[in-house]
Amino acid sequence: MSTRAAASKGEVVTFLTLNNLADNPGAVKKKRRVGRGIGSSKGKTSGRGHKGQKSRSGGNIHPMFEGGQTPFYKIIPKRGFKNVHAEKMNPVNLGTLQDYVEMGRLLPDKEITLKDLVDAGVTHNIKHGVKLLAKGSERFKTPLKIRVSRASSQAIEAVEKAGGEVTTVHYNRLALRALLKPEKFDIIPKFARPPSKLMPYYLNWNKNRGYLSPQAQMRDLLRNRPDLMQVEDKKEVKVEE
């Protein structure tokens, strides 16, 4: 029945206003207050009973406590461990690099280092290094020259397929600080070689593109000394003659 029809029949019509807003009857239930006499059903001991650990203030039992018998978490065997000497790398995906190149925050015409990644906002708070991962490789199309601490084989393959190159370089804590914040140094220190346990990684060219491999060393030498390339070409011509 509409409001106008109800008013025509002489019925009392109540309009919903701010001063008569209220919950439906029974929608709000008052909390039971313990320790308020025997008539409240939770008086005297407040439902805790007489004496004992659980009647005391703060005397709750730990949920894993099983009455004194060997708990379940001690029965099952231990599995795995946490390597306290692990050096956690900051992950950087190829899809992210492509996005930053398209935004103009990474320049593809120069070799990209960890400092370029930090300045562009790709990553931050580098403690041990950066690892290049292949997520988003299906849309990676820019030929980039990248120098990172580690790189997955899929990421290396995707970058080289796009016409770029990846070089994995070891940075200790001092080298990272000198690379990321050179203004802190009057003289830039010489970068340390990797420790013996990491030396095989950076000597490997086929899988890791390590900067200490002979192929990487020769590539960098010819890039810095183009006159040597001309000498090699002349030698090849003489041999052919």
PDB file of C-alpha atoms in Angstrom:
ATOM      1  CA  MET A   1       0.000   0.000   0.000  1.00  0.00           C
ATOM      2  CA  SER A   2       1.376   3.408  -0.886  1.00  0.00           C
ATOM      3  CA  THR A   3       1.879   6.181   1.672  1.00  0.00           C
ATOM      4  CA  ARG A   4      -0.839   8.318   0.094  1.00  0.00           C
ATOM      5  CA  ALA A   5      -3.369   5.454   0.216  1.00  0.00           C
ATOM      6  CA  ALA A   6      -2.512   4.685   3.859  1.00  0.00           C
ATOM      7  CA  ALA A   7      -2.961   8.343   4.822  1.00  0.00           C
ATOM      8  CA  SER A   8      -6.366   8.460   3.136  1.00  0.00           C
ATOM      9  CA  LYS A   9      -7.532   5.555   5.337  1.00  0.00           C
ATOM     10  CA  GLY A  10      -6.476   7.325   8.524  1.00  0.00           C
ATOM     11  CA  GLU A  11      -3.497   5.098   9.304  1.00  0.00           C
ATOM     12  CA  VAL A  12      -0.421   6.480  11.053  1.00  0.00           C
ATOM     13  CA  VAL A  13       2.416   6.895   8.568  1.00  0.00           C
ATOM     14  CA  THR A  14       5.998   6.975   9.865  1.00  0.00           C
ATOM     15  CA  PHE A  15       8.662   8.381   7.604  1.00  0.00           C
ATOM     16  CA  LEU A  16      12.245   7.188   7.825  1.00  0.00           C
ATOM     17  CA  THR A  17      14.374  10.044   9.123  1.00  0.00           C
ATOM     18  CA  LEU A  18      17.691  10.359  10.892  1.00  0.00           C
ATOM     19  CA  ASN A  19      16.101  10.548  14.313  1.00  0.00           C
ATOM     20  CA  ASN A  20      14.258   7.237  14.014  1.00  0.00           C
ATOM     21  CA  LEU A  21      16.973   5.097  12.414  1.00  0.00           C
ATOM     22  CA  ALA A  22      17.453   1.896  14.437  1.00  0.00           C
ATOM     23  CA  ASP A  23      18.393  -1.756  14.046  1.00  0.00           C
ATOM     24  CA  ASN A  24      15.702  -4.372  13.697  1.00  0.00           C
ATOM     25  CA  PRO A  25      14.546  -5.948  16.959  1.00  0.00           C
ATOM     26  CA  GLY A  26      16.996  -8.678  17.962  1.00  0.00           C
ATOM     27  CA  ALA A  27      19.711  -7.595  15.519  1.00  0.00           C
ATOM     28  CA  VAL A  28      22.012  -6.479  18.328  1.00  0.00           C
ATOM     29  CA  LYS A  29      22.632  -8.833  21.234  1.00  0.00           C
ATOM     30  CA  LYS A  30      24.136  -7.464  24.427  1.00  0.00           C
ATOM     31  CA  LYS A  31      27.387  -9.051  25.547  1.00  0.00           C
ATOM     32  CA  ARG A  32      27.164 -11.165  28.712  1.00  0.00           C
ATOM     33  CA  ARG A  33      29.053  -9.478  31.557  1.00  0.00           C
ATOM     34  CA  VAL A  34      30.810 -11.985  33.772  1.00  0.00           C
ATOM     35  CA  GLY A  35      31.361 -11.645  37.504  1.00  0.00           C
ATOM     36  CA  ARG A  36      28.146  -9.684  38.138  1.00  0.00           C
ATOM     37  CA  GLY A  37      26.417 -11.953  40.673  1.00  0.00           C
ATOM     38  CA  ILE A  38      24.672 -15.318  40.585  1.00  0.00           C
ATOM     39  CA  GLY A  39      21.712 -13.939  38.695  1.00  0.00           C
ATOM     40  CA  SER A  40      23.840 -13.294  35.597  1.00  0.00           C
ATOM     41  CA  SER A  41      24.685 -17.038  35.259  1.00  0.00           C
ATOM     42  CA  LYS A  42      28.344 -16.047  35.097  1.00  0.00           C
ATOM     43  CA  GLY A  43      28.918 -14.741  38.618  1.00  0.00           C
ATOM     44  CA  LYS A  44      31.494 -15.614  41.268  1.00  0.00           C
ATOM     45  CA  THR A  45      34.091 -17.679  39.316  1.00  0.00           C
ATOM     46  CA  SER A  46      32.829 -16.305  35.970  1.00  0.00           C
ATOM     47  CA  GLY A  47      32.594 -19.777  34.447  1.00  0.00           C
ATOM     48  CA  ARG A  48      36.213 -20.706  35.129  1.00  0.00           C
ATOM     49  CA  GLY A  49      35.542 -23.172  37.932  1.00  0.00           C
ATOM     50  CA  HIS A  50      37.578 -23.579  41.125  1.00  0.00           C
ATOM     51  CA  LYS A  51      41.377 -23.346  41.157  1.00  0.00           C
ATOM     52  CA  GLY A  52      43.652 -24.859  38.549  1.00  0.00           C
ATOM     53  CA  GLN A  53      45.814 -23.371  35.840  1.00  0.00           C
ATOM     54  CA  LYS A  54      42.957 -22.268  33.593  1.00  0.00           C
ATOM     55  CA  SER A  55      41.266 -20.366  36.402  1.00  0.00           C
ATOM     56  CA  ARG A  56      44.253 -18.052  36.818  1.00  0.00           C
ATOM     57  CA  SER A  57      44.819 -14.782  35.048  1.00  0.00           C
ATOM     58  CA  GLY A  58      47.027 -15.414  32.036  1.00  0.00           C
ATOM     59  CA  GLY A  59      46.922 -19.165  32.663  1.00  0.00           C
ATOM     60  CA  ASN A  60      45.911 -20.252  29.171  1.00  0.00           C
ATOM     61  CA  ILE A  61      47.530 -23.413  27.844  1.00  0.00           C
ATOM     62  CA  HIS A  62      49.499 -23.250  24.612  1.00  0.00           C
ATOM     63  CA  PRO A  63      47.465 -24.729  21.749  1.00  0.00           C
ATOM     64  CA  MET A  64      50.301 -27.155  20.887  1.00  0.00           C
ATOM     65  CA  PHE A  65      50.423 -28.568  24.433  1.00  0.00           C
ATOM     66  CA  GLU A  66      49.206 -32.198  24.526  1.00  0.00           C
ATOM     67  CA  GLY A  67      49.069 -32.878  28.240  1.00  0.00           C
ATOM     68  CA  GLY A  68      52.704 -33.797  28.690  1.00  0.00           C
ATOM     69  CA  GLN A  69      53.045 -36.431  25.983  1.00  0.00           C
ATOM     70  CA  THR A  70      55.429 -35.866  23.097  1.00  0.00           C
ATOM     71  CA  PRO A  71      53.691 -33.321  20.857  1.00  0.00           C
ATOM     72  CA  PHE A  72      53.014 -34.100  17.224  1.00  0.00           C
ATOM     73  CA  TYR A  73      55.452 -31.522  15.853  1.00  0.00           C
ATOM     74  CA  LYS A  74      58.297 -33.294  17.699  1.00  0.00           C
ATOM     75  CA  ILE A  75      57.304 -36.755  16.470  1.00  0.00           C
ATOM     76  CA  ILE A  76      57.550 -35.973  12.755  1.00  0.00           C
ATOM     77  CA  PRO A  77      61.095 -35.804  11.306  1.00  0.00           C
ATOM     78  CA  LYS A  78      62.850 -32.580  10.388  1.00  0.00           C
ATOM     79  CA  ARG A  79      63.098 -31.758   6.713  1.00  0.00           C
ATOM     80  CA  GLY A  80      65.191 -29.170   4.906  1.00  0.00           C
ATOM     81  CA  PHE A  81      67.148 -26.265   6.328  1.00  0.00           C
ATOM     82  CA  LYS A  82      67.653 -22.527   5.938  1.00  0.00           C
ATOM     83  CA  ASN A  83      70.977 -21.521   4.465  1.00  0.00           C
ATOM     84  CA  VAL A  84      72.212 -18.685   6.669  1.00  0.00           C
ATOM     85  CA  HIS A  85      75.011 -17.949   4.177  1.00  0.00           C
ATOM     86  CA  ALA A  86      72.709 -17.507   1.175  1.00  0.00           C
ATOM     87  CA  GLU A  87      73.084 -14.266  -0.758  1.00  0.00           C
ATOM     88  CA  LYS A  88      69.616 -13.174  -1.803  1.00  0.00           C
ATOM     89  CA  MET A  89      69.503 -11.596  -5.250  1.00  0.00           C
ATOM     90  CA  ASN A  90      66.992  -8.941  -6.312  1.00  0.00           C
ATOM     91  CA  PRO A  91      64.934 -10.425  -9.179  1.00  0.00           C
ATOM     92  CA  VAL A  92      64.442  -8.405 -12.372  1.00  0.00           C
ATOM     93  CA  ASN A  93      62.254  -9.774 -15.172  1.00  0.00           C
ATOM     94  CA  LEU A  94      62.640  -9.182 -18.892  1.00  0.00           C
ATOM     95  CA  GLY A  95      59.036  -7.992 -19.126  1.00  0.00           C
ATOM     96  CA  THR A  96      59.800  -5.273 -16.580  1.00  0.00           C
ATOM     97  CA  LEU A  97      62.852  -4.140 -18.569  1.00  0.00           C
ATOM     98  CA  GLN A  98      60.750  -3.926 -21.719  1.00  0.00           C
ATOM     99  CA  ASP A  99      58.161  -1.798 -19.914  1.00  0.00           C
ATOM    100  CA  TYR A 100      60.813   0.619 -18.639  1.00  0.00           C
ATOM    101  CA  VAL A 101      62.376   0.884 -22.092  1.00  0.00           C
ATOM    102  CA  GLU A 102      59.004   1.755 -23.604  1.00  0.00           C
ATOM    103  CA  MET A 103      58.471   4.362 -20.855  1.00  0.00           C
ATOM    104  CA  GLY A 104      61.831   5.913 -21.741  1.00  0.00           C
ATOM    105  CA  ARG A 105      63.328   5.279 -18.312  1.00  0.00           C
ATOM    106  CA  LEU A 106      65.961   2.852 -19.675  1.00  0.00           C
ATOM    107  CA  LEU A 107      68.078   3.804 -22.692  1.00  0.00           C
ATOM    108  CA  PRO A 108      68.756   0.858 -25.026  1.00  0.00           C
ATOM    109  CA  ASP A 109      71.703   2.581 -26.744  1.00  0.00           C
ATOM    110  CA  LYS A 110      74.021   2.140 -23.734  1.00  0.00           C
ATOM    111  CA  GLU A 111      75.115  -0.785 -21.608  1.00  0.00           C
ATOM    112  CA  ILE A 112      72.750  -1.194 -18.650  1.00  0.00           C
ATOM    113  CA  THR A 113      74.335  -1.724 -15.240  1.00  0.00           C
ATOM    114  CA  LEU A 114      72.920  -2.151 -11.753  1.00  0.00           C
ATOM    115  CA  LYS A 115      73.156   1.598 -11.193  1.00  0.00           C
ATOM    116  CA  ASP A 116      70.980   2.240 -14.254  1.00  0.00           C
ATOM    117  CA  LEU A 117      68.383  -0.183 -12.891  1.00  0.00           C
ATOM    118  CA  VAL A 118      68.351   1.577  -9.510  1.00  0.00           C
ATOM    119  CA  ASP A 119      68.222   5.074 -11.037  1.00  0.00           C
ATOM    120  CA  ALA A 120      65.322   4.042 -13.277  1.00  0.00           C
ATOM    121  CA  GLY A 121      63.410   2.574 -10.330  1.00  0.00           C
ATOM    122  CA  VAL A 122      63.435  -1.016 -11.607  1.00  0.00           C
ATOM    123  CA  THR A 123      64.803  -2.271  -8.281  1.00  0.00           C
ATOM    124  CA  HIS A 124      66.150  -0.870  -5.015  1.00  0.00           C
ATOM    125  CA  ASN A 125      67.974  -1.846  -1.829  1.00  0.00           C
ATOM    126  CA  ILE A 126      70.478  -4.123  -3.575  1.00  0.00           C
ATOM    127  CA  LYS A 127      72.447  -6.013  -0.920  1.00  0.00           C
ATOM    128  CA  HIS A 128      74.102  -8.826  -2.862  1.00  0.00           C
ATOM    129  CA  GLY A 129      73.227  -8.337  -6.526  1.00  0.00           C
ATOM    130  CA  VAL A 130      70.558  -8.662  -9.208  1.00  0.00           C
ATOM    131  CA  LYS A 131      69.433 -11.783 -11.049  1.00  0.00           C
ATOM    132  CA  LEU A 132      67.866 -11.509 -14.493  1.00  0.00           C
ATOM    133  CA  LEU A 133      64.804 -13.750 -14.978  1.00  0.00           C
ATOM    134  CA  ALA A 134      62.824 -14.647 -18.076  1.00  0.00           C
ATOM    135  CA  LYS A 135      59.277 -13.713 -16.996  1.00  0.00           C
ATOM    136  CA  GLY A 136      57.723 -11.646 -19.786  1.00  0.00           C
ATOM    137  CA  SER A 137      60.259 -12.831 -22.369  1.00  0.00           C
ATOM    138  CA  GLU A 138      57.489 -13.341 -24.951  1.00  0.00           C
ATOM    139  CA  ARG A 139      57.160  -9.543 -25.321  1.00  0.00           C
ATOM    140  CA  PHE A 140      60.833  -8.674 -24.913  1.00  0.00           C
ATOM    141  CA  LYS A 141      62.045  -7.246 -28.226  1.00  0.00           C
ATOM    142  CA  THR A 142      64.634  -4.536 -27.468  1.00  0.00           C
ATOM    143  CA  PRO A 143      68.334  -5.397 -28.034  1.00  0.00           C
ATOM    144  CA  LEU A 144      69.902  -4.553 -24.673  1.00  0.00           C
ATOM    145  CA  LYS A 145      73.410  -4.949 -23.337  1.00  0.00           C
ATOM    146  CA  ILE A 146      73.026  -5.847 -19.666  1.00  0.00           C
ATOM    147  CA  ARG A 147      75.554  -6.447 -16.885  1.00  0.00           C
ATOM    148  CA  VAL A 148      73.990  -8.212 -13.876  1.00  0.00           C
ATOM    149  CA  SER A 149      75.147 -10.484 -11.067  1.00  0.00           C
ATOM    150  CA  ARG A 150      73.317 -13.613 -12.212  1.00  0.00           C
ATOM    151  CA  ALA A 151      71.039 -14.584 -15.102  1.00  0.00           C
ATOM    152  CA  SER A 152      68.895 -17.591 -15.889  1.00  0.00           C
ATOM    153  CA  SER A 153      69.551 -19.554 -19.065  1.00  0.00           C
ATOM    154  CA  GLN A 154      66.081 -18.676 -20.420  1.00  0.00           C
ATOM    155  CA  ALA A 155      66.717 -14.971 -19.846  1.00  0.00           C
ATOM    156  CA  ILE A 156      70.086 -15.134 -21.624  1.00  0.00           C
ATOM    157  CA  GLU A 157      68.515 -16.937 -24.561  1.00  0.00           C
ATOM    158  CA  ALA A 158      65.685 -14.386 -24.844  1.00  0.00           C
ATOM    159  CA  VAL A 159      68.023 -11.371 -24.694  1.00  0.00           C
ATOM    160  CA  GLU A 160      70.377 -12.784 -27.324  1.00  0.00           C
ATOM    161  CA  LYS A 161      67.432 -13.732 -29.514  1.00  0.00           C
ATOM    162  CA  ALA A 162      66.393 -10.054 -29.479  1.00  0.00           C
ATOM    163  CA  GLY A 163      69.911  -9.032 -30.541  1.00  0.00           C
ATOM    164  CA  GLY A 164      71.293  -8.054 -27.139  1.00  0.00           C
ATOM    165  CA  GLU A 165      73.901  -9.521 -24.830  1.00  0.00           C
ATOM    166  CA  VAL A 166      74.138 -10.475 -21.158  1.00  0.00           C
ATOM    167  CA  THR A 167      77.258 -10.442 -18.999  1.00  0.00           C
ATOM    168  CA  THR A 168      77.258 -11.774 -15.433  1.00  0.00           C
ATOM    169  CA  VAL A 169      79.609  -9.871 -13.143  1.00  0.00           C
ATOM    170  CA  HIS A 170      80.535 -10.484  -9.500  1.00  0.00           C
ATOM    171  CA  TYR A 171      80.136  -7.582  -7.064  1.00  0.00           C
ATOM    172  CA  ASN A 172      81.076  -7.800  -3.400  1.00  0.00           C
ATOM    173  CA  ARG A 173      79.624  -5.338  -0.869  1.00  0.00           C
ATOM    174  CA  LEU A 174      82.349  -2.749  -1.469  1.00  0.00           C
ATOM    175  CA  ALA A 175      82.069  -3.031  -5.255  1.00  0.00           C
ATOM    176  CA  LEU A 176      78.285  -2.645  -5.062  1.00  0.00           C
ATOM    177  CA  ARG A 177      78.629   0.494  -2.969  1.00  0.00           C
ATOM    178  CA  ALA A 178      81.228   1.933  -5.350  1.00  0.00           C
ATOM    179  CA  LEU A 179      79.001   1.145  -8.340  1.00  0.00           C
ATOM    180  CA  LEU A 180      75.734   2.455  -6.911  1.00  0.00           C
ATOM    181  CA  LYS A 181      77.118   5.433  -4.959  1.00  0.00           C
ATOM    182  CA  PRO A 182      80.391   6.558  -6.562  1.00  0.00           C
ATOM    183  CA  GLU A 183      80.015  10.016  -5.006  1.00  0.00           C
ATOM    184  CA  LYS A 184      80.876   8.437  -1.639  1.00  0.00           C
ATOM    185  CA  PHE A 185      84.437   7.653  -2.803  1.00  0.00           C
ATOM    186  CA  ASP A 186      87.356   9.941  -3.533  1.00  0.00           C
ATOM    187  CA  ILE A 187      89.035   7.065  -5.380  1.00  0.00           C
ATOM    188  CA  ILE A 188      86.944   4.243  -6.838  1.00  0.00           C
ATOM    189  CA  PRO A 189      88.368   0.962  -5.473  1.00  0.00           C
ATOM    190  CA  LYS A 190      89.343  -1.872  -7.749  1.00  0.00           C
ATOM    191  CA  PHE A 191      86.624  -4.523  -7.918  1.00  0.00           C
ATOM    192  CA  ALA A 192      87.505  -7.809  -6.223  1.00  0.00           C
ATOM    193  CA  ARG A 193      87.523 -11.151  -7.980  1.00  0.00           C
ATOM    194  CA  PRO A 194      84.823 -13.655  -6.952  1.00  0.00           C
ATOM    195  CA  PRO A 195      85.601 -16.164  -4.183  1.00  0.00           C
ATOM    196  CA  SER A 196      86.716 -19.662  -5.106  1.00  0.00           C
ATOM    197  CA  LYS A 197      83.236 -21.176  -4.749  1.00  0.00           C
ATOM    198  CA  LEU A 198      81.813 -18.664  -7.275  1.00  0.00           C
ATOM    199  CA  MET A 199      84.752 -18.692  -9.675  1.00  0.00           C
ATOM    200  CA  PRO A 200      83.381 -21.576 -11.831  1.00  0.00           C
ATOM    201  CA  TYR A 201      80.144 -19.635 -12.363  1.00  0.00           C
ATOM    202  CA  TYR A 202      81.856 -16.540 -13.742  1.00  0.00           C
ATOM    203  CA  LEU A 203      84.349 -18.575 -15.789  1.00  0.00           C
ATOM    204  CA  ASN A 204      81.510 -20.320 -17.622  1.00  0.00           C
ATOM    205  CA  TRP A 205      80.541 -18.737 -20.948  1.00  0.00           C
ATOM    206  CA  ASN A 206      78.201 -21.292 -22.514  1.00  0.00           C
ATOM    207  CA  LYS A 207      75.662 -21.299 -19.698  1.00  0.00           C
ATOM    208  CA  ASN A 208      76.267 -18.179 -17.586  1.00  0.00           C
ATOM    209  CA  ARG A 209      78.052 -15.674 -19.872  1.00  0.00           C
ATOM    210  CA  GLY A 210      80.575 -15.050 -17.106  1.00  0.00           C
ATOM    211  CA  TYR A 211      82.749 -11.943 -17.375  1.00  0.00           C
ATOM    212  CA  LEU A 212      85.919 -13.906 -16.560  1.00  0.00           C
ATOM    213  CA  SER A 213      85.468 -16.400 -19.396  1.00  0.00           C
ATOM    214  CA  PRO A 214      87.956 -16.145 -22.296  1.00  0.00           C
ATOM    215  CA  GLN A 215      85.152 -15.297 -24.730  1.00  0.00           C
ATOM    216  CA  ALA A 216      83.956 -12.346 -22.639  1.00  0.00           C
ATOM    217  CA  GLN A 217      87.510 -11.144 -22.049  1.00  0.00           C
ATOM    218  CA  MET A 218      88.288 -11.218 -25.792  1.00  0.00           C
ATOM    219  CA  ARG A 219      85.018  -9.499 -26.650  1.00  0.00           C
ATOM    220  CA  ASP A 220      85.685  -6.650 -24.221  1.00  0.00           C
ATOM    221  CA  LEU A 221      89.294  -6.343 -25.409  1.00  0.00           C
ATOM    222  CA  LEU A 222      88.304  -6.024 -29.061  1.00  0.00           C
ATOM    223  CA  ARG A 223      85.559  -3.577 -28.137  1.00  0.00           C
ATOM    224  CA  ASN A 224      88.047  -1.337 -26.297  1.00  0.00           C
ATOM    225  CA  ARG A 225      90.819  -1.845 -28.868  1.00  0.00           C
ATOM    226  CA  PRO A 226      89.266  -1.846 -32.361  1.00  0.00           C
ATOM    227  CA  ASP A 227      92.760  -1.558 -33.869  1.00  0.00           C
ATOM    228  CA  LEU A 228      93.400  -5.171 -32.801  1.00  0.00           C
ATOM    229  CA  MET A 229      90.437  -6.270 -34.889  1.00  0.00           C
ATOM    230  CA  GLN A 230      91.976  -4.611 -37.925  1.00  0.00           C
ATOM    231  CA  VAL A 231      95.267  -6.414 -37.290  1.00  0.00           C
ATOM    232  CA  GLU A 232      93.463  -9.753 -37.065  1.00  0.00           C
ATOM    233  CA  ASP A 233      91.655  -9.037 -40.349  1.00  0.00           C
ATOM    234  CA  LYS A 234      94.950  -8.268 -42.088  1.00  0.00           C
ATOM    235  CA  LYS A 235      96.466 -11.523 -40.823  1.00  0.00           C
ATOM    236  CA  GLU A 236      93.507 -13.483 -42.173  1.00  0.00           C
ATOM    237  CA  VAL A 237      93.859 -11.824 -45.582  1.00  0.00           C
ATOM    238  CA  LYS A 238      97.574 -12.714 -45.762  1.00  0.00           C
ATOM    239  CA  VAL A 239      96.879 -16.330 -44.824  1.00  0.00           C
ATOM    240  CA  GLU A 240      94.279 -16.610 -47.574  1.00  0.00           C
ATOM    241  CA  GLU A 241      96.730 -15.189 -50.152  1.00  0.00           C
TER     242      GLU A 241
END
